[in-house]
Each structure stands twice: as C-alpha cells, then as structure tokens.
PDB file of N, CA, C and O and ligand atoms in Angstrom:
ATOM      1  N   MET A 806       6.576 -19.039 -30.671  1.00 63.00           N
ATOM      2  CA  MET A 806       5.856 -17.790 -30.917  1.00 63.00           C
ATOM      3  C   MET A 806       4.687 -17.659 -29.967  1.00 63.00           C
ATOM      4  O   MET A 806       4.525 -16.662 -29.296  1.00 63.00           O
ATOM      5  N   THR A 807       3.895 -18.754 -29.921  1.00 63.00           N
ATOM      6  CA  THR A 807       2.732 -18.696 -29.046  1.00 63.00           C
ATOM      7  C   THR A 807       3.164 -18.585 -27.577  1.00 63.00           C
ATOM      8  O   THR A 807       2.627 -17.789 -26.821  1.00 63.00           O
ATOM      9  N   THR A 808       4.187 -19.383 -27.241  1.00 66.00           N
ATOM     10  CA  THR A 808       4.661 -19.370 -25.864  1.00 66.00           C
ATOM     11  C   THR A 808       5.199 -17.993 -25.486  1.00 66.00           C
ATOM     12  O   THR A 808       4.940 -17.478 -24.408  1.00 66.00           O
ATOM     13  N   GLN A 809       5.935 -17.416 -26.456  1.00 64.00           N
ATOM     14  CA  GLN A 809       6.515 -16.095 -26.196  1.00 64.00           C
ATOM     15  C   GLN A 809       5.410 -15.067 -25.953  1.00 64.00           C
ATOM     16  O   GLN A 809       5.489 -14.263 -25.025  1.00 64.00           O
ATOM     17  N   THR A 810       4.376 -15.115 -26.778  1.00 67.00           N
ATOM     18  CA  THR A 810       3.270 -14.173 -26.634  1.00 67.00           C
ATOM     19  C   THR A 810       2.586 -14.355 -25.274  1.00 67.00           C
ATOM     20  O   THR A 810       2.270 -13.387 -24.591  1.00 67.00           O
ATOM     21  N   LEU A 811       2.412 -15.644 -24.893  1.00 64.00           N
ATOM     22  CA  LEU A 811       1.735 -15.909 -23.624  1.00 64.00           C
ATOM     23  C   LEU A 811       2.542 -15.369 -22.449  1.00 64.00           C
ATOM     24  O   LEU A 811       2.019 -14.689 -21.578  1.00 64.00           O
ATOM     25  N   SER A 812       3.862 -15.660 -22.457  1.00 74.00           N
ATOM     26  CA  SER A 812       4.674 -15.206 -21.326  1.00 74.00           C
ATOM     27  C   SER A 812       4.773 -13.688 -21.317  1.00 74.00           C
ATOM     28  O   SER A 812       4.828 -13.071 -20.256  1.00 74.00           O
ATOM     29  N   LEU A 813       4.762 -13.088 -22.511  1.00 73.00           N
ATOM     30  CA  LEU A 813       4.799 -11.629 -22.568  1.00 73.00           C
ATOM     31  C   LEU A 813       3.546 -11.031 -21.937  1.00 73.00           C
ATOM     32  O   LEU A 813       3.616 -10.104 -21.133  1.00 73.00           O
ATOM     33  N   SER A 814       2.391 -11.587 -22.280  1.00 77.00           N
ATOM     34  CA  SER A 814       1.155 -11.033 -21.720  1.00 77.00           C
ATOM     35  C   SER A 814       1.078 -11.327 -20.225  1.00 77.00           C
ATOM     36  O   SER A 814       0.565 -10.532 -19.449  1.00 77.00           O
ATOM     37  N   GLY A 815       1.640 -12.483 -19.816  1.00 79.00           N
ATOM     38  CA  GLY A 815       1.674 -12.774 -18.388  1.00 79.00           C
ATOM     39  C   GLY A 815       2.541 -11.778 -17.663  1.00 79.00           C
ATOM     40  O   GLY A 815       2.174 -11.259 -16.616  1.00 79.00           O
ATOM     41  N   LEU A 816       3.702 -11.465 -18.268  1.00 82.00           N
ATOM     42  CA  LEU A 816       4.596 -10.478 -17.671  1.00 82.00           C
ATOM     43  C   LEU A 816       3.896  -9.127 -17.594  1.00 82.00           C
ATOM     44  O   LEU A 816       3.988  -8.417 -16.596  1.00 82.00           O
ATOM     45  N   ARG A 817       3.157  -8.800 -18.659  1.00 84.00           N
ATOM     46  CA  ARG A 817       2.497  -7.500 -18.685  1.00 84.00           C
ATOM     47  C   ARG A 817       1.452  -7.397 -17.569  1.00 84.00           C
ATOM     48  O   ARG A 817       1.346  -6.362 -16.909  1.00 84.00           O
ATOM     49  N   SER A 818       0.693  -8.467 -17.354  1.00 85.00           N
ATOM     50  CA  SER A 818      -0.322  -8.386 -16.294  1.00 85.00           C
ATOM     51  C   SER A 818       0.341  -8.366 -14.920  1.00 85.00           C
ATOM     52  O   SER A 818      -0.154  -7.753 -13.993  1.00 85.00           O
ATOM     53  N   ASP A 819       1.501  -9.019 -14.803  1.00 88.00           N
ATOM     54  CA  ASP A 819       2.247  -8.916 -13.539  1.00 88.00           C
ATOM     55  C   ASP A 819       2.650  -7.479 -13.274  1.00 88.00           C
ATOM     56  O   ASP A 819       2.502  -6.968 -12.165  1.00 88.00           O
ATOM     57  N   ILE A 820       3.156  -6.834 -14.321  1.00 87.00           N
ATOM     58  CA  ILE A 820       3.570  -5.432 -14.158  1.00 87.00           C
ATOM     59  C   ILE A 820       2.368  -4.561 -13.822  1.00 87.00           C
ATOM     60  O   ILE A 820       2.443  -3.684 -12.957  1.00 87.00           O
ATOM     61  N   LEU A 821       1.239  -4.841 -14.489  1.00 89.00           N
ATOM     62  CA  LEU A 821       0.027  -4.070 -14.204  1.00 89.00           C
ATOM     63  C   LEU A 821      -0.405  -4.272 -12.752  1.00 89.00           C
ATOM     64  O   LEU A 821      -0.759  -3.330 -12.056  1.00 89.00           O
ATOM     65  N   ALA A 822      -0.343  -5.516 -12.298  1.00 90.00           N
ATOM     66  CA  ALA A 822      -0.739  -5.798 -10.916  1.00 90.00           C
ATOM     67  C   ALA A 822       0.190  -5.090  -9.947  1.00 90.00           C
ATOM     68  O   ALA A 822      -0.254  -4.479  -8.975  1.00 90.00           O
ATOM     69  N   LEU A 823       1.495  -5.157 -10.228  1.00 90.00           N
ATOM     70  CA  LEU A 823       2.451  -4.466  -9.363  1.00 90.00           C
ATOM     71  C   LEU A 823       2.214  -2.967  -9.368  1.00 90.00           C
ATOM     72  O   LEU A 823       2.260  -2.318  -8.312  1.00 90.00           O
ATOM     73  N   ALA A 824       1.937  -2.411 -10.549  1.00 91.00           N
ATOM     74  CA  ALA A 824       1.679  -0.983 -10.642  1.00 91.00           C
ATOM     75  C   ALA A 824       0.432  -0.617  -9.852  1.00 91.00           C
ATOM     76  O   ALA A 824       0.405   0.392  -9.135  1.00 91.00           O
ATOM     77  N   ALA A 825      -0.602  -1.442  -9.956  1.00 91.00           N
ATOM     78  CA  ALA A 825      -1.840  -1.156  -9.230  1.00 91.00           C
ATOM     79  C   ALA A 825      -1.583  -1.212  -7.725  1.00 91.00           C
ATOM     80  O   ALA A 825      -2.010  -0.322  -6.977  1.00 91.00           O
ATOM     81  N   VAL A 826      -0.873  -2.238  -7.274  1.00 91.00           N
ATOM     82  CA  VAL A 826      -0.569  -2.358  -5.846  1.00 91.00           C
ATOM     83  C   VAL A 826       0.280  -1.184  -5.382  1.00 91.00           C
ATOM     84  O   VAL A 826       0.041  -0.601  -4.315  1.00 91.00           O
ATOM     85  N   GLY A 827       1.250  -0.800  -6.216  1.00 89.00           N
ATOM     86  CA  GLY A 827       2.092   0.325  -5.865  1.00 89.00           C
ATOM     87  C   GLY A 827       1.294   1.609  -5.757  1.00 89.00           C
ATOM     88  O   GLY A 827       1.484   2.393  -4.823  1.00 89.00           O
ATOM     89  N   LEU A 828       0.374   1.816  -6.697  1.00 89.00           N
ATOM     90  CA  LEU A 828      -0.445   3.023  -6.662  1.00 89.00           C
ATOM     91  C   LEU A 828      -1.322   3.036  -5.418  1.00 89.00           C
ATOM     92  O   LEU A 828      -1.456   4.060  -4.750  1.00 89.00           O
ATOM     93  N   ILE A 829      -1.913   1.887  -5.094  1.00 86.00           N
ATOM     94  CA  ILE A 829      -2.765   1.811  -3.905  1.00 86.00           C
ATOM     95  C   ILE A 829      -1.927   2.086  -2.660  1.00 86.00           C
ATOM     96  O   ILE A 829      -2.318   2.842  -1.767  1.00 86.00           O
ATOM     97  N   GLY A 830      -0.736   1.487  -2.609  1.00 84.00           N
ATOM     98  CA  GLY A 830       0.140   1.703  -1.468  1.00 84.00           C
ATOM     99  C   GLY A 830       0.530   3.166  -1.333  1.00 84.00           C
ATOM    100  O   GLY A 830       0.475   3.737  -0.245  1.00 84.00           O
ATOM    101  N   LEU A 831       0.907   3.776  -2.463  1.00 81.00           N
ATOM    102  CA  LEU A 831       1.262   5.197  -2.433  1.00 81.00           C
ATOM    103  C   LEU A 831       0.067   6.031  -2.005  1.00 81.00           C
ATOM    104  O   LEU A 831       0.216   6.992  -1.248  1.00 81.00           O
ATOM    105  N   GLY A 832      -1.121   5.652  -2.484  1.00 78.00           N
ATOM    106  CA  GLY A 832      -2.320   6.396  -2.101  1.00 78.00           C
ATOM    107  C   GLY A 832      -2.549   6.320  -0.604  1.00 78.00           C
ATOM    108  O   GLY A 832      -2.854   7.327   0.040  1.00 78.00           O
ATOM    109  N   ILE A 833      -2.371   5.115  -0.022  1.00 75.00           N
ATOM    110  CA  ILE A 833      -2.559   4.954   1.417  1.00 75.00           C
ATOM    111  C   ILE A 833      -1.537   5.793   2.176  1.00 75.00           C
ATOM    112  O   ILE A 833      -1.866   6.498   3.131  1.00 75.00           O
ATOM    113  N   VAL A 834      -0.279   5.720   1.737  1.00 72.00           N
ATOM    114  CA  VAL A 834       0.768   6.493   2.408  1.00 72.00           C
ATOM    115  C   VAL A 834       0.467   7.978   2.304  1.00 72.00           C
ATOM    116  O   VAL A 834       0.591   8.728   3.285  1.00 72.00           O
ATOM    117  N   PHE A 835       0.030   8.420   1.109  1.00 68.00           N
ATOM    118  CA  PHE A 835      -0.268   9.837   0.920  1.00 68.00           C
ATOM    119  C   PHE A 835      -1.432  10.255   1.808  1.00 68.00           C
ATOM    120  O   PHE A 835      -1.366  11.271   2.500  1.00 68.00           O
ATOM    121  N   VAL A 836      -2.498   9.462   1.807  1.00 66.00           N
ATOM    122  CA  VAL A 836      -3.678   9.808   2.605  1.00 66.00           C
ATOM    123  C   VAL A 836      -3.323   9.798   4.088  1.00 66.00           C
ATOM    124  O   VAL A 836      -3.651  10.726   4.834  1.00 66.00           O
ATOM    125  N   ALA A 837      -2.606   8.762   4.516  1.00 60.00           N
ATOM    126  CA  ALA A 837      -2.263   8.655   5.936  1.00 60.00           C
ATOM    127  C   ALA A 837      -1.288   9.750   6.334  1.00 60.00           C
ATOM    128  O   ALA A 837      -1.311  10.231   7.462  1.00 60.00           O
ATOM    129  N   GLY A 838      -0.407  10.155   5.408  1.00 60.00           N
ATOM    130  CA  GLY A 838       0.628  11.113   5.745  1.00 60.00           C
ATOM    131  C   GLY A 838       0.177  12.555   5.673  1.00 60.00           C
ATOM    132  O   GLY A 838       0.687  13.394   6.406  1.00 60.00           O
ATOM    133  N   HIS A 839      -0.779  12.837   4.791  1.00 60.00           N
ATOM    134  CA  HIS A 839      -1.068  14.243   4.518  1.00 60.00           C
ATOM    135  C   HIS A 839      -2.510  14.635   4.813  1.00 60.00           C
ATOM    136  O   HIS A 839      -2.754  15.725   5.302  1.00 60.00           O
ATOM    137  N   ALA A 840      -3.470  13.745   4.479  1.00 57.00           N
ATOM    138  CA  ALA A 840      -4.860  14.118   4.677  1.00 57.00           C
ATOM    139  C   ALA A 840      -5.323  13.670   6.058  1.00 57.00           C
ATOM    140  O   ALA A 840      -5.047  12.559   6.493  1.00 57.00           O
ATOM    141  N   GLN A 841      -6.013  14.517   6.766  1.00 65.00           N
ATOM    142  CA  GLN A 841      -6.564  14.205   8.085  1.00 65.00           C
ATOM    143  C   GLN A 841      -5.501  13.578   8.974  1.00 65.00           C
ATOM    144  O   GLN A 841      -5.716  12.577   9.633  1.00 65.00           O
ATOM    145  N   ALA A 842      -4.326  14.169   8.973  1.00 68.00           N
ATOM    146  CA  ALA A 842      -3.205  13.578   9.691  1.00 68.00           C
ATOM    147  C   ALA A 842      -3.528  13.424  11.174  1.00 68.00           C
ATOM    148  O   ALA A 842      -3.203  12.414  11.794  1.00 68.00           O
ATOM    149  N   GLY A 843      -4.181  14.422  11.758  1.00 76.00           N
ATOM    150  CA  GLY A 843      -4.482  14.366  13.180  1.00 76.00           C
ATOM    151  C   GLY A 843      -5.408  13.225  13.531  1.00 76.00           C
ATOM    152  O   GLY A 843      -5.127  12.435  14.431  1.00 76.00           O
ATOM    153  N   ALA A 844      -6.503  13.100  12.777  1.00 77.00           N
ATOM    154  CA  ALA A 844      -7.486  12.058  13.071  1.00 77.00           C
ATOM    155  C   ALA A 844      -6.877  10.677  12.867  1.00 77.00           C
ATOM    156  O   ALA A 844      -7.043   9.782  13.701  1.00 77.00           O
ATOM    157  N   LEU A 845      -6.132  10.508  11.758  1.00 74.00           N
ATOM    158  CA  LEU A 845      -5.532   9.205  11.495  1.00 74.00           C
ATOM    159  C   LEU A 845      -4.467   8.897  12.527  1.00 74.00           C
ATOM    160  O   LEU A 845      -4.343   7.761  12.987  1.00 74.00           O
ATOM    161  N   HIS A 846      -3.706   9.894  12.927  1.00 79.00           N
ATOM    162  CA  HIS A 846      -2.677   9.669  13.928  1.00 79.00           C
ATOM    163  C   HIS A 846      -3.324   9.245  15.252  1.00 79.00           C
ATOM    164  O   HIS A 846      -2.868   8.313  15.905  1.00 79.00           O
ATOM    165  N   ASP A 847      -4.407   9.935  15.639  1.00 82.00           N
ATOM    166  CA  ASP A 847      -5.098   9.569  16.873  1.00 82.00           C
ATOM    167  C   ASP A 847      -5.627   8.146  16.800  1.00 82.00           C
ATOM    168  O   ASP A 847      -5.521   7.381  17.764  1.00 82.00           O
ATOM    169  N   ALA A 848      -6.215   7.784  15.652  1.00 82.00           N
ATOM    170  CA  ALA A 848      -6.760   6.432  15.492  1.00 82.00           C
ATOM    171  C   ALA A 848      -5.652   5.398  15.596  1.00 82.00           C
ATOM    172  O   ALA A 848      -5.773   4.405  16.318  1.00 82.00           O
ATOM    173  N   ALA A 849      -4.540   5.647  14.891  1.00 80.00           N
ATOM    174  CA  ALA A 849      -3.419   4.708  14.947  1.00 80.00           C
ATOM    175  C   ALA A 849      -2.867   4.633  16.360  1.00 80.00           C
ATOM    176  O   ALA A 849      -2.496   3.570  16.856  1.00 80.00           O
ATOM    177  N   HIS A 850      -2.851   5.764  17.050  1.00 84.00           N
ATOM    178  CA  HIS A 850      -2.331   5.831  18.398  1.00 84.00           C
ATOM    179  C   HIS A 850      -3.197   5.007  19.347  1.00 84.00           C
ATOM    180  O   HIS A 850      -2.697   4.245  20.180  1.00 84.00           O
ATOM    181  N   ASP A 851      -4.543   5.157  19.170  1.00 86.00           N
ATOM    182  CA  ASP A 851      -5.459   4.377  20.005  1.00 86.00           C
ATOM    183  C   ASP A 851      -5.268   2.889  19.768  1.00 86.00           C
ATOM    184  O   ASP A 851      -5.244   2.089  20.714  1.00 86.00           O
ATOM    185  N   VAL A 852      -5.145   2.510  18.503  1.00 85.00           N
ATOM    186  CA  VAL A 852      -4.952   1.083  18.179  1.00 85.00           C
ATOM    187  C   VAL A 852      -3.670   0.588  18.805  1.00 85.00           C
ATOM    188  O   VAL A 852      -3.600  -0.522  19.360  1.00 85.00           O
ATOM    189  N   ARG A 853      -2.626   1.406  18.733  1.00 85.00           N
ATOM    190  CA  ARG A 853      -1.338   1.011  19.308  1.00 85.00           C
ATOM    191  C   ARG A 853      -1.485   0.725  20.806  1.00 85.00           C
ATOM    192  O   ARG A 853      -0.994  -0.268  21.332  1.00 85.00           O
ATOM    193  N   HIS A 854      -2.187   1.610  21.513  1.00 88.00           N
ATOM    194  CA  HIS A 854      -2.366   1.415  22.944  1.00 88.00           C
ATOM    195  C   HIS A 854      -3.272   0.239  23.223  1.00 88.00           C
ATOM    196  O   HIS A 854      -3.047  -0.524  24.166  1.00 88.00           O
ATOM    197  N   ALA A 855      -4.332   0.076  22.402  1.00 89.00           N
ATOM    198  CA  ALA A 855      -5.277  -1.014  22.600  1.00 89.00           C
ATOM    199  C   ALA A 855      -4.605  -2.365  22.433  1.00 89.00           C
ATOM    200  O   ALA A 855      -4.958  -3.336  23.090  1.00 89.00           O
ATOM    201  N   THR A 856      -3.622  -2.439  21.539  1.00 88.00           N
ATOM    202  CA  THR A 856      -2.937  -3.710  21.305  1.00 88.00           C
ATOM    203  C   THR A 856      -1.738  -3.871  22.213  1.00 88.00           C
ATOM    204  O   THR A 856      -1.036  -4.871  22.133  1.00 88.00           O
ATOM    205  N   GLY A 857      -1.477  -2.876  23.077  1.00 89.00           N
ATOM    206  CA  GLY A 857      -0.376  -2.991  24.014  1.00 89.00           C
ATOM    207  C   GLY A 857       0.965  -2.745  23.387  1.00 89.00           C
ATOM    208  O   GLY A 857       1.988  -3.082  23.954  1.00 89.00           O
ATOM    209  N   PHE A 858       0.975  -2.136  22.192  1.00 83.00           N
ATOM    210  CA  PHE A 858       2.238  -1.845  21.535  1.00 83.00           C
ATOM    211  C   PHE A 858       2.923  -0.681  22.236  1.00 83.00           C
ATOM    212  O   PHE A 858       2.310   0.355  22.463  1.00 83.00           O
ATOM    213  N   PRO A 859       4.171  -0.814  22.652  1.00 82.00           N
ATOM    214  CA  PRO A 859       4.861   0.281  23.343  1.00 82.00           C
ATOM    215  C   PRO A 859       4.989   1.493  22.438  1.00 82.00           C
ATOM    216  O   PRO A 859       5.338   1.371  21.284  1.00 82.00           O
ATOM    217  N   CYS A 860       4.685   2.643  22.993  1.00 79.00           N
ATOM    218  CA  CYS A 860       4.540   3.826  22.143  1.00 79.00           C
ATOM    219  C   CYS A 860       5.203   5.033  22.797  1.00 79.00           C
ATOM    220  O   CYS A 860       5.981   5.721  22.184  1.00 79.00           O
ATOM    221  N   HIS A 861       4.960   5.286  24.064  1.00 79.00           N
ATOM    222  CA  HIS A 861       5.632   6.401  24.706  1.00 79.00           C
ATOM    223  C   HIS A 861       5.657   6.226  26.221  1.00 79.00           C
ATOM    224  O   HIS A 861       5.455   5.139  26.700  1.00 79.00           O
TER     225      HIS A 861
HETATM  226 ZN1   ZN B1309       0.793   6.547  22.927  1.00 79.42          ZN
END
C-alpha cells in the first residue's frame, strides 16, 4: 500500500515535470514561430553564420 502510494506520487510528479517541460517547449516554439518572427529569425541567422553553420 505504502509502496503503491509512493510510486503513484512519483509517477504523478514525473507527469507534471513532463507537462511543464512540454508547455515550456511549446511556448518557445510558439514565441519563436509567431512572435517577433523577423527579429528572432535574424538573430538565429546571425548565430548560424557566426558558428559557421551552412545556411545559404
Ligand atoms: Zn544565412
């Protein structure tokens, strides 16, 4: 009983952590994809060139 409760709460916090990470990831994708797309694209583009990553 005790073990079951412990593993259940452990599973629950794992799910919470995954949900939080997923939300943060979705937020980053949303912000990068939709908000200030030009500025973020330029910044990413500059970083790509600065690191020598082939781009165009
Ligand atoms: Zn480029």
